[in-house]
PDB file of C-alpha atoms in Angstrom:
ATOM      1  CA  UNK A   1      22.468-110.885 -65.796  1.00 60.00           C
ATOM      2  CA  UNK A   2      22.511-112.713 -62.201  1.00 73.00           C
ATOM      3  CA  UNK A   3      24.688-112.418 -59.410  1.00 75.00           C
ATOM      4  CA  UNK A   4      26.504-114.974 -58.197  1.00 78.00           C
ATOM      5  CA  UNK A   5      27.114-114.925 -54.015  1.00 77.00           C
ATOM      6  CA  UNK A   6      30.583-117.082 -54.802  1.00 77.00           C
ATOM      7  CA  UNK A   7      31.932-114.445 -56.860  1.00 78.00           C
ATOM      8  CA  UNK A   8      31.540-111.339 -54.290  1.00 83.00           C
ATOM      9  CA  UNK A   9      34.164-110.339 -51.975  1.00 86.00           C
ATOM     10  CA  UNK A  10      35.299-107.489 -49.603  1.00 89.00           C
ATOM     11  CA  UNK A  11      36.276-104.204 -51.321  1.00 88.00           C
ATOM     12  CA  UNK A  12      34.697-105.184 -54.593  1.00 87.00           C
ATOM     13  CA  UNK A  13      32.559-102.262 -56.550  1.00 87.00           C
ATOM     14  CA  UNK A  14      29.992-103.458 -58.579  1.00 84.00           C
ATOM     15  CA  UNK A  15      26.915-101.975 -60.992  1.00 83.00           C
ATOM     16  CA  UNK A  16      23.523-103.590 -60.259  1.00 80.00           C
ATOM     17  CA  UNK A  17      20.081-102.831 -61.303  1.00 79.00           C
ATOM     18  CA  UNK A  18      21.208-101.009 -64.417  1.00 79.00           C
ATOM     19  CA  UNK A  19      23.281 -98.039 -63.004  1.00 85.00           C
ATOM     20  CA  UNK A  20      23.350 -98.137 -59.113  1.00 87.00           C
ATOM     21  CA  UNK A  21      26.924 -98.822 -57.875  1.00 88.00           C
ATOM     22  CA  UNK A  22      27.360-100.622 -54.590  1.00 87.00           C
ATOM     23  CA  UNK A  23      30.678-101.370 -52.739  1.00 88.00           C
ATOM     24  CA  UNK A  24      30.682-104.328 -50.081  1.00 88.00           C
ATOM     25  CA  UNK A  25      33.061-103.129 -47.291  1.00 89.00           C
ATOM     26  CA  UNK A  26      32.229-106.048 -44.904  1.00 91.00           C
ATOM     27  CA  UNK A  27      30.421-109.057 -44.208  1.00 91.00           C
ATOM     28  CA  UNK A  28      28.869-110.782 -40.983  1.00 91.00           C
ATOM     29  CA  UNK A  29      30.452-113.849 -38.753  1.00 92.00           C
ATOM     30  CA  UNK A  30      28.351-116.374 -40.757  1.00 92.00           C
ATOM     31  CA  UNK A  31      29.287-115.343 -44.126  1.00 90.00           C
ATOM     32  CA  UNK A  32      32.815-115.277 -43.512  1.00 91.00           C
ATOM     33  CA  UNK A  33      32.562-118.949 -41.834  1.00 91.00           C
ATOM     34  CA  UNK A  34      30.777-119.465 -44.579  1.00 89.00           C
ATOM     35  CA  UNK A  35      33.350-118.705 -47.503  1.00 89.00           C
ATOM     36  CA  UNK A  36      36.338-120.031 -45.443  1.00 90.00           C
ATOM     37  CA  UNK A  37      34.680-123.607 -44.884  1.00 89.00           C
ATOM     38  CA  UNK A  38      32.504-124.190 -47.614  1.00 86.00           C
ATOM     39  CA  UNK A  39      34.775-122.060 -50.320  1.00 86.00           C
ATOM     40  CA  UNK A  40      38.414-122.405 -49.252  1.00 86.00           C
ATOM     41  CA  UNK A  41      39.175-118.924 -49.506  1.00 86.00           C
ATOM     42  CA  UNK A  42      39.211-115.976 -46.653  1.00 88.00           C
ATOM     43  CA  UNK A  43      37.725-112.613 -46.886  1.00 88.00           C
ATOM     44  CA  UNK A  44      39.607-109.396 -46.675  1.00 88.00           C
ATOM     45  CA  UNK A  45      39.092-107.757 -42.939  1.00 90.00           C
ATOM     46  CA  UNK A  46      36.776-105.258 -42.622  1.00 89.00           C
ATOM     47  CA  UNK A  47      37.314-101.427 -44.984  1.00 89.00           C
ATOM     48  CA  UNK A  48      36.810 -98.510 -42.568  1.00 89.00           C
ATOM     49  CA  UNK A  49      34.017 -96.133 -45.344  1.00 86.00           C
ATOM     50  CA  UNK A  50      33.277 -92.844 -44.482  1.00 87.00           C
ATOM     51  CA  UNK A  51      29.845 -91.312 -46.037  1.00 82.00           C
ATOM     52  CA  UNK A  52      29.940 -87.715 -46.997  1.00 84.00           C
ATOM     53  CA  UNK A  53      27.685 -85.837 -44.437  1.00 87.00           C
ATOM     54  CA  UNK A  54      24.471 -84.973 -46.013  1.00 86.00           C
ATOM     55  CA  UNK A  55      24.656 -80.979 -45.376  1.00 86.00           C
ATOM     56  CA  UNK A  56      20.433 -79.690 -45.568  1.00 85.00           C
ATOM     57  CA  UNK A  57      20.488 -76.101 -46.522  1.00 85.00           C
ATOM     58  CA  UNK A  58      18.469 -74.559 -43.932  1.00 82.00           C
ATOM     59  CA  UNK A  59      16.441 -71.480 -45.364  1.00 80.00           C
ATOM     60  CA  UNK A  60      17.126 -67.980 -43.779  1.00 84.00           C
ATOM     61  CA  UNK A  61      15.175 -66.459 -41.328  1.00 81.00           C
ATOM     62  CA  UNK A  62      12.887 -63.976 -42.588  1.00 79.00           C
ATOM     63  CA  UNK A  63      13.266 -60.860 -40.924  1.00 79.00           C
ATOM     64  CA  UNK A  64      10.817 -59.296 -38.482  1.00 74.00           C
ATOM     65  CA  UNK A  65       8.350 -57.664 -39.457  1.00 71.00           C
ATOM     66  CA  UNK A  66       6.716 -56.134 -36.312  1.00 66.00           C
ATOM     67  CA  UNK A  67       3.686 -57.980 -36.074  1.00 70.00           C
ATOM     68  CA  UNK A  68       3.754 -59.603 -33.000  1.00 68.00           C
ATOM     69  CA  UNK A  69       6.147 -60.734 -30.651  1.00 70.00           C
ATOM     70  CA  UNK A  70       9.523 -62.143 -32.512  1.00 72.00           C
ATOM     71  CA  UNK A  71       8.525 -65.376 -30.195  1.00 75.00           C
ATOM     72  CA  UNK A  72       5.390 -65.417 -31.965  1.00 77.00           C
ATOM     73  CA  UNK A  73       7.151 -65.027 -35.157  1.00 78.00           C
ATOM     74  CA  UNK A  74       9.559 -66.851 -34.317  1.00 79.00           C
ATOM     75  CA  UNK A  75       7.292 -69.700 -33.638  1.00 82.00           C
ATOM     76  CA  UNK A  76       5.527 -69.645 -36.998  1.00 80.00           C
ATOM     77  CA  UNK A  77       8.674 -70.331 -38.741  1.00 80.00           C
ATOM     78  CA  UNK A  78      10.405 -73.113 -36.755  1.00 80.00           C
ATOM     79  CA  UNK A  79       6.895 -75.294 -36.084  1.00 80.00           C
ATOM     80  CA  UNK A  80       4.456 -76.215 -38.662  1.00 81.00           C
ATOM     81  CA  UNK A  81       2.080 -75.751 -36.092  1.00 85.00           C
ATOM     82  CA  UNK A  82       2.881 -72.291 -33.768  1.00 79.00           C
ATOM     83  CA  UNK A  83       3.026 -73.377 -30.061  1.00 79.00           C
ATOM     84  CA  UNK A  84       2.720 -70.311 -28.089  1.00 78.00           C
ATOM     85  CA  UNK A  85       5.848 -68.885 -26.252  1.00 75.00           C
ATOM     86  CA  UNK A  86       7.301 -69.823 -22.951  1.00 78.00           C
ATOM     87  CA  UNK A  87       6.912 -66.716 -20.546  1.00 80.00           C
ATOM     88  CA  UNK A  88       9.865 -65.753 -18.671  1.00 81.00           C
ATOM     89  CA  UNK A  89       8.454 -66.515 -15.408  1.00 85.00           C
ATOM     90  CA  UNK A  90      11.183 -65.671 -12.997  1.00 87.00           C
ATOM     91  CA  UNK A  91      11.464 -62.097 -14.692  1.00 85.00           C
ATOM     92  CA  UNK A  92       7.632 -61.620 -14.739  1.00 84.00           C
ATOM     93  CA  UNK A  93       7.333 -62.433 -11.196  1.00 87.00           C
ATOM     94  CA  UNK A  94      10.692 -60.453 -10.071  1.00 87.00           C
ATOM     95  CA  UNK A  95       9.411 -57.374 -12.245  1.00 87.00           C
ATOM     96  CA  UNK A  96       5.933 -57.529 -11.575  1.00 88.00           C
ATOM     97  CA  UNK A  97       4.493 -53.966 -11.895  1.00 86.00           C
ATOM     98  CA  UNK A  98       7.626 -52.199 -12.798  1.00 90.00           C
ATOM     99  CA  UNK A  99       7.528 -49.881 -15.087  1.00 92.00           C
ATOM    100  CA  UNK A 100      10.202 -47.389 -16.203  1.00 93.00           C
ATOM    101  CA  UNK A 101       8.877 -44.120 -17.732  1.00 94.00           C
ATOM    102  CA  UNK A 102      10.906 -41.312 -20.142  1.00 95.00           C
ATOM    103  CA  UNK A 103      10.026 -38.455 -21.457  1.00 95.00           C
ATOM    104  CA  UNK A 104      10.902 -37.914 -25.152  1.00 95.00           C
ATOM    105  CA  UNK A 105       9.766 -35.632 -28.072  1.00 94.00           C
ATOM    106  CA  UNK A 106       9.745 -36.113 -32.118  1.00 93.00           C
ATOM    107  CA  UNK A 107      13.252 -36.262 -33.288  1.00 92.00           C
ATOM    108  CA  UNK A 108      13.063 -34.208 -36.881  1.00 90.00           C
ATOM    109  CA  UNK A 109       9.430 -32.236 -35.753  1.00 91.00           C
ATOM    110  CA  UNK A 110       7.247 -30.649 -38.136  1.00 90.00           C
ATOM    111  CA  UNK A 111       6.248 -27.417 -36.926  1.00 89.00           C
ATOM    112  CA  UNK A 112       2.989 -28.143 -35.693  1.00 87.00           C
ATOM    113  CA  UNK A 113       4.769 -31.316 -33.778  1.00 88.00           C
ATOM    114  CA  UNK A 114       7.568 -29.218 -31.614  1.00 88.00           C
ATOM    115  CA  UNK A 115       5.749 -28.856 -28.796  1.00 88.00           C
ATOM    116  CA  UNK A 116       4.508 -32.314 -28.414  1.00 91.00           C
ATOM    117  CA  UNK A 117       5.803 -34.174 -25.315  1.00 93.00           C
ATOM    118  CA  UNK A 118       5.401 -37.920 -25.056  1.00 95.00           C
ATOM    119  CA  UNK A 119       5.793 -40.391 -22.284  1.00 95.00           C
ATOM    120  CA  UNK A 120       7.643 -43.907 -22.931  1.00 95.00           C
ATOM    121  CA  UNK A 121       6.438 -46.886 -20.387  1.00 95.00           C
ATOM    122  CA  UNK A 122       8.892 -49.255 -20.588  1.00 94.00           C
ATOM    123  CA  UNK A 123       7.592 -52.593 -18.875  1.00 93.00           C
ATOM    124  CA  UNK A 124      10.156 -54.528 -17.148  1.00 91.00           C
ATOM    125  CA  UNK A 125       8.270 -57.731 -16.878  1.00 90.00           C
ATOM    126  CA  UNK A 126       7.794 -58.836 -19.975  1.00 88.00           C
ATOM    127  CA  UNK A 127       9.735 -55.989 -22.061  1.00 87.00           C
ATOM    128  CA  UNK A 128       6.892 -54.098 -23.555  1.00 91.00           C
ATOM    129  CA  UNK A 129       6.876 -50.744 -24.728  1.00 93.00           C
ATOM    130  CA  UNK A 130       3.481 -48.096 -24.655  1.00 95.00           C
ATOM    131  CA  UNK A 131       3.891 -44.402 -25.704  1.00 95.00           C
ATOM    132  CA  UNK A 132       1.037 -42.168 -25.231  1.00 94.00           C
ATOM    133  CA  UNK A 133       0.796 -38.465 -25.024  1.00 93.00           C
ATOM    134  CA  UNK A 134      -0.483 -36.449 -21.948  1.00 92.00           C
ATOM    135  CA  UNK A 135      -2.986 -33.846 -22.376  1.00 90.00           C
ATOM    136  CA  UNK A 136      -1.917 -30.384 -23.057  1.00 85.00           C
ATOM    137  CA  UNK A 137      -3.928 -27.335 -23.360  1.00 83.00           C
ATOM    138  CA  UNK A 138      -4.466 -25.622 -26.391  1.00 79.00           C
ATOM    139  CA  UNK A 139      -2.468 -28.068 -27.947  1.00 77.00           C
ATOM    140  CA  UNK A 140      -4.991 -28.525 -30.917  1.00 79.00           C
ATOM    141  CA  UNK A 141      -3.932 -32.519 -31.155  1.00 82.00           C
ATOM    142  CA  UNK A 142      -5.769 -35.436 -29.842  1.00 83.00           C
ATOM    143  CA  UNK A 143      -3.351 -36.880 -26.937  1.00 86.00           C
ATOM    144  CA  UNK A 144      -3.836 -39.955 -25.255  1.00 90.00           C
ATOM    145  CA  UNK A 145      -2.567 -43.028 -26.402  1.00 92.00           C
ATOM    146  CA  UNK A 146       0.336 -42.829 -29.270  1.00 93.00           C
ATOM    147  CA  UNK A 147       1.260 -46.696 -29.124  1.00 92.00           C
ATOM    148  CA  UNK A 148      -0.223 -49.926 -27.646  1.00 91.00           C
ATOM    149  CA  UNK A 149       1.646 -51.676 -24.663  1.00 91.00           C
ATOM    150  CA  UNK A 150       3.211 -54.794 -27.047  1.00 87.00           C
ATOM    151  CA  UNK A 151       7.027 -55.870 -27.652  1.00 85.00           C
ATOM    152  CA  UNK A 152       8.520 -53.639 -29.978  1.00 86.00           C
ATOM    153  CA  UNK A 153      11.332 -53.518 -32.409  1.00 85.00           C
ATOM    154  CA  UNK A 154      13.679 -50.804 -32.289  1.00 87.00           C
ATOM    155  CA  UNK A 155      14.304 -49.970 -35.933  1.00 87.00           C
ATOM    156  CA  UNK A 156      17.754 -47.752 -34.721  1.00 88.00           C
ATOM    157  CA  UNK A 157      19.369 -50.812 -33.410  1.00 87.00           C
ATOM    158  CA  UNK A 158      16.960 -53.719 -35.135  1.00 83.00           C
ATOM    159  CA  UNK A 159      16.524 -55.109 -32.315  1.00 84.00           C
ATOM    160  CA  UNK A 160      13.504 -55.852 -29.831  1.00 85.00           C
ATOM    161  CA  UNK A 161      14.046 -52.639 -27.177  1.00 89.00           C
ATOM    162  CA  UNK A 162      15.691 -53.238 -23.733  1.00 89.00           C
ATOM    163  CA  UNK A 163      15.743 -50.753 -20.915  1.00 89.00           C
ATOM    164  CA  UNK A 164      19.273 -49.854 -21.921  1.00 90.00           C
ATOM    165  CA  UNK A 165      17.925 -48.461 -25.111  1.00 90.00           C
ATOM    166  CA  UNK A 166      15.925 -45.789 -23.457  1.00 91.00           C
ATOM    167  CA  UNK A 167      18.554 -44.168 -21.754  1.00 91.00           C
ATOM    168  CA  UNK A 168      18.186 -40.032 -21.570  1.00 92.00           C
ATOM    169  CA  UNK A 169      19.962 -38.464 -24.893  1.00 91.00           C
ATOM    170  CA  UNK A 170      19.654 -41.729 -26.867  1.00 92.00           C
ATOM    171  CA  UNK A 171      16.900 -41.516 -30.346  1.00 93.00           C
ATOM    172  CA  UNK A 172      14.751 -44.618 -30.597  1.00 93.00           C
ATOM    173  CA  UNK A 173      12.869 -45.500 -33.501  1.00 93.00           C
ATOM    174  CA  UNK A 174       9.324 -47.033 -33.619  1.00 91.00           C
ATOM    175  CA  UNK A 175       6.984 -47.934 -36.952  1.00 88.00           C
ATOM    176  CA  UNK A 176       9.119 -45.227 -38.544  1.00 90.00           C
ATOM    177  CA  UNK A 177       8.266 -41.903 -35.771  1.00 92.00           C
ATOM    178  CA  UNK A 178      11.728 -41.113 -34.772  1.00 93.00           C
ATOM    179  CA  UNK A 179      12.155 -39.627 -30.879  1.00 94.00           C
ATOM    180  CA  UNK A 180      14.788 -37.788 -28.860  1.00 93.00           C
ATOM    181  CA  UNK A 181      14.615 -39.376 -25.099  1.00 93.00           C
ATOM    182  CA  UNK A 182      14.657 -36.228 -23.094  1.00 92.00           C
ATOM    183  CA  UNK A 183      14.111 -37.421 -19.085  1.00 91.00           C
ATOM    184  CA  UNK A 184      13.443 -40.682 -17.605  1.00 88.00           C
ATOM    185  CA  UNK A 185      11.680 -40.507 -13.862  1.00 84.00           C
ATOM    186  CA  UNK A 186      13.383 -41.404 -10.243  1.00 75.00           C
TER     187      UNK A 186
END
């Protein structure tokens, strides 16, 4: 089978190349010159087509796992190749050195763990968290530090911790060590 150019028109459906439909909706300024002085007849005006929009399922965002910053994270997932994060530099510079400290216990203690007093740094530059435990005599436990100065998640809230979070009375929860915020300082 051939196609014949005199035989198409505007609006006409037709199968070509075995099973591949096409529709003609329009046709340029010369064609249509074309066809009314060399063929006699006049093509139809021009049929308005509107394609379906081509919807790309987008695959969910796997959840945090702690590792990290989320930016980092974050990062790995939306670029084939991480870029590192933009730094908040307005906050870093308007928070430089501030640090907001609380003093919280174990939630659910074992008995050997009730008298164990921690202190929560909370830095306000670039949102970190640190825990570490101050010396205490006769204490029989290893103090120092309980957690390393990094972005945390908050697994009570699942969400990266703010200073709000910290507030005296509320629990926060941290790799799975549940605490009881007791004090924060002036």
């Amino acid at each position: 089978d051939f196609v014949d150019g005199r035989n198409l028109f505007v609006g006409q459906e037709m199968t070509m190349l075995t099973n591949y439909k096409f529709f003609i909706y329009d046709a340029d300024e010369f064609t249509r010159q074309y066809f009314k002085e060399e063929l006699g007849t006049e093509l139809e005006p021009r049929i308005e087509v509107q394609l379906p929009e081509r919807a790309v399922p987008r695959a969910p965002t796997p959840p945090y796992t702690g590792y990290g910053s989320w930016d980092d994270s974050m990062s790995s997932v939306t670029h084939l190749i991480p870029k590192p994060p933009q730094k908040d530099l307005v906050k870093l510079f308007t928070h430089a050195d501030k640090i907001l400290r609380f003093k919280a216990r174990f939630a659910n203690p074992k008995p050997e763990d009730t008298d164990r007093i921690f202190v929560v740094s909370f830095f306000l530059q670039d949102d970190c968290l640190a825990i570490h435990e101050p010396p205490q005599r006769n204490l029989g436990i290893v103090t120092g530090r309980f957690l390393e100065k990094a972005v945390h998640m908050n697994q009570v809230t699942g969400q990266l911790f703010k200073a709000e979070d910290l507030l005296p009375g509320n629990m926060i929860k941290v790799y799975n060590h549940e605490f009881e915020v007791l004090d924060m300082d002036e």
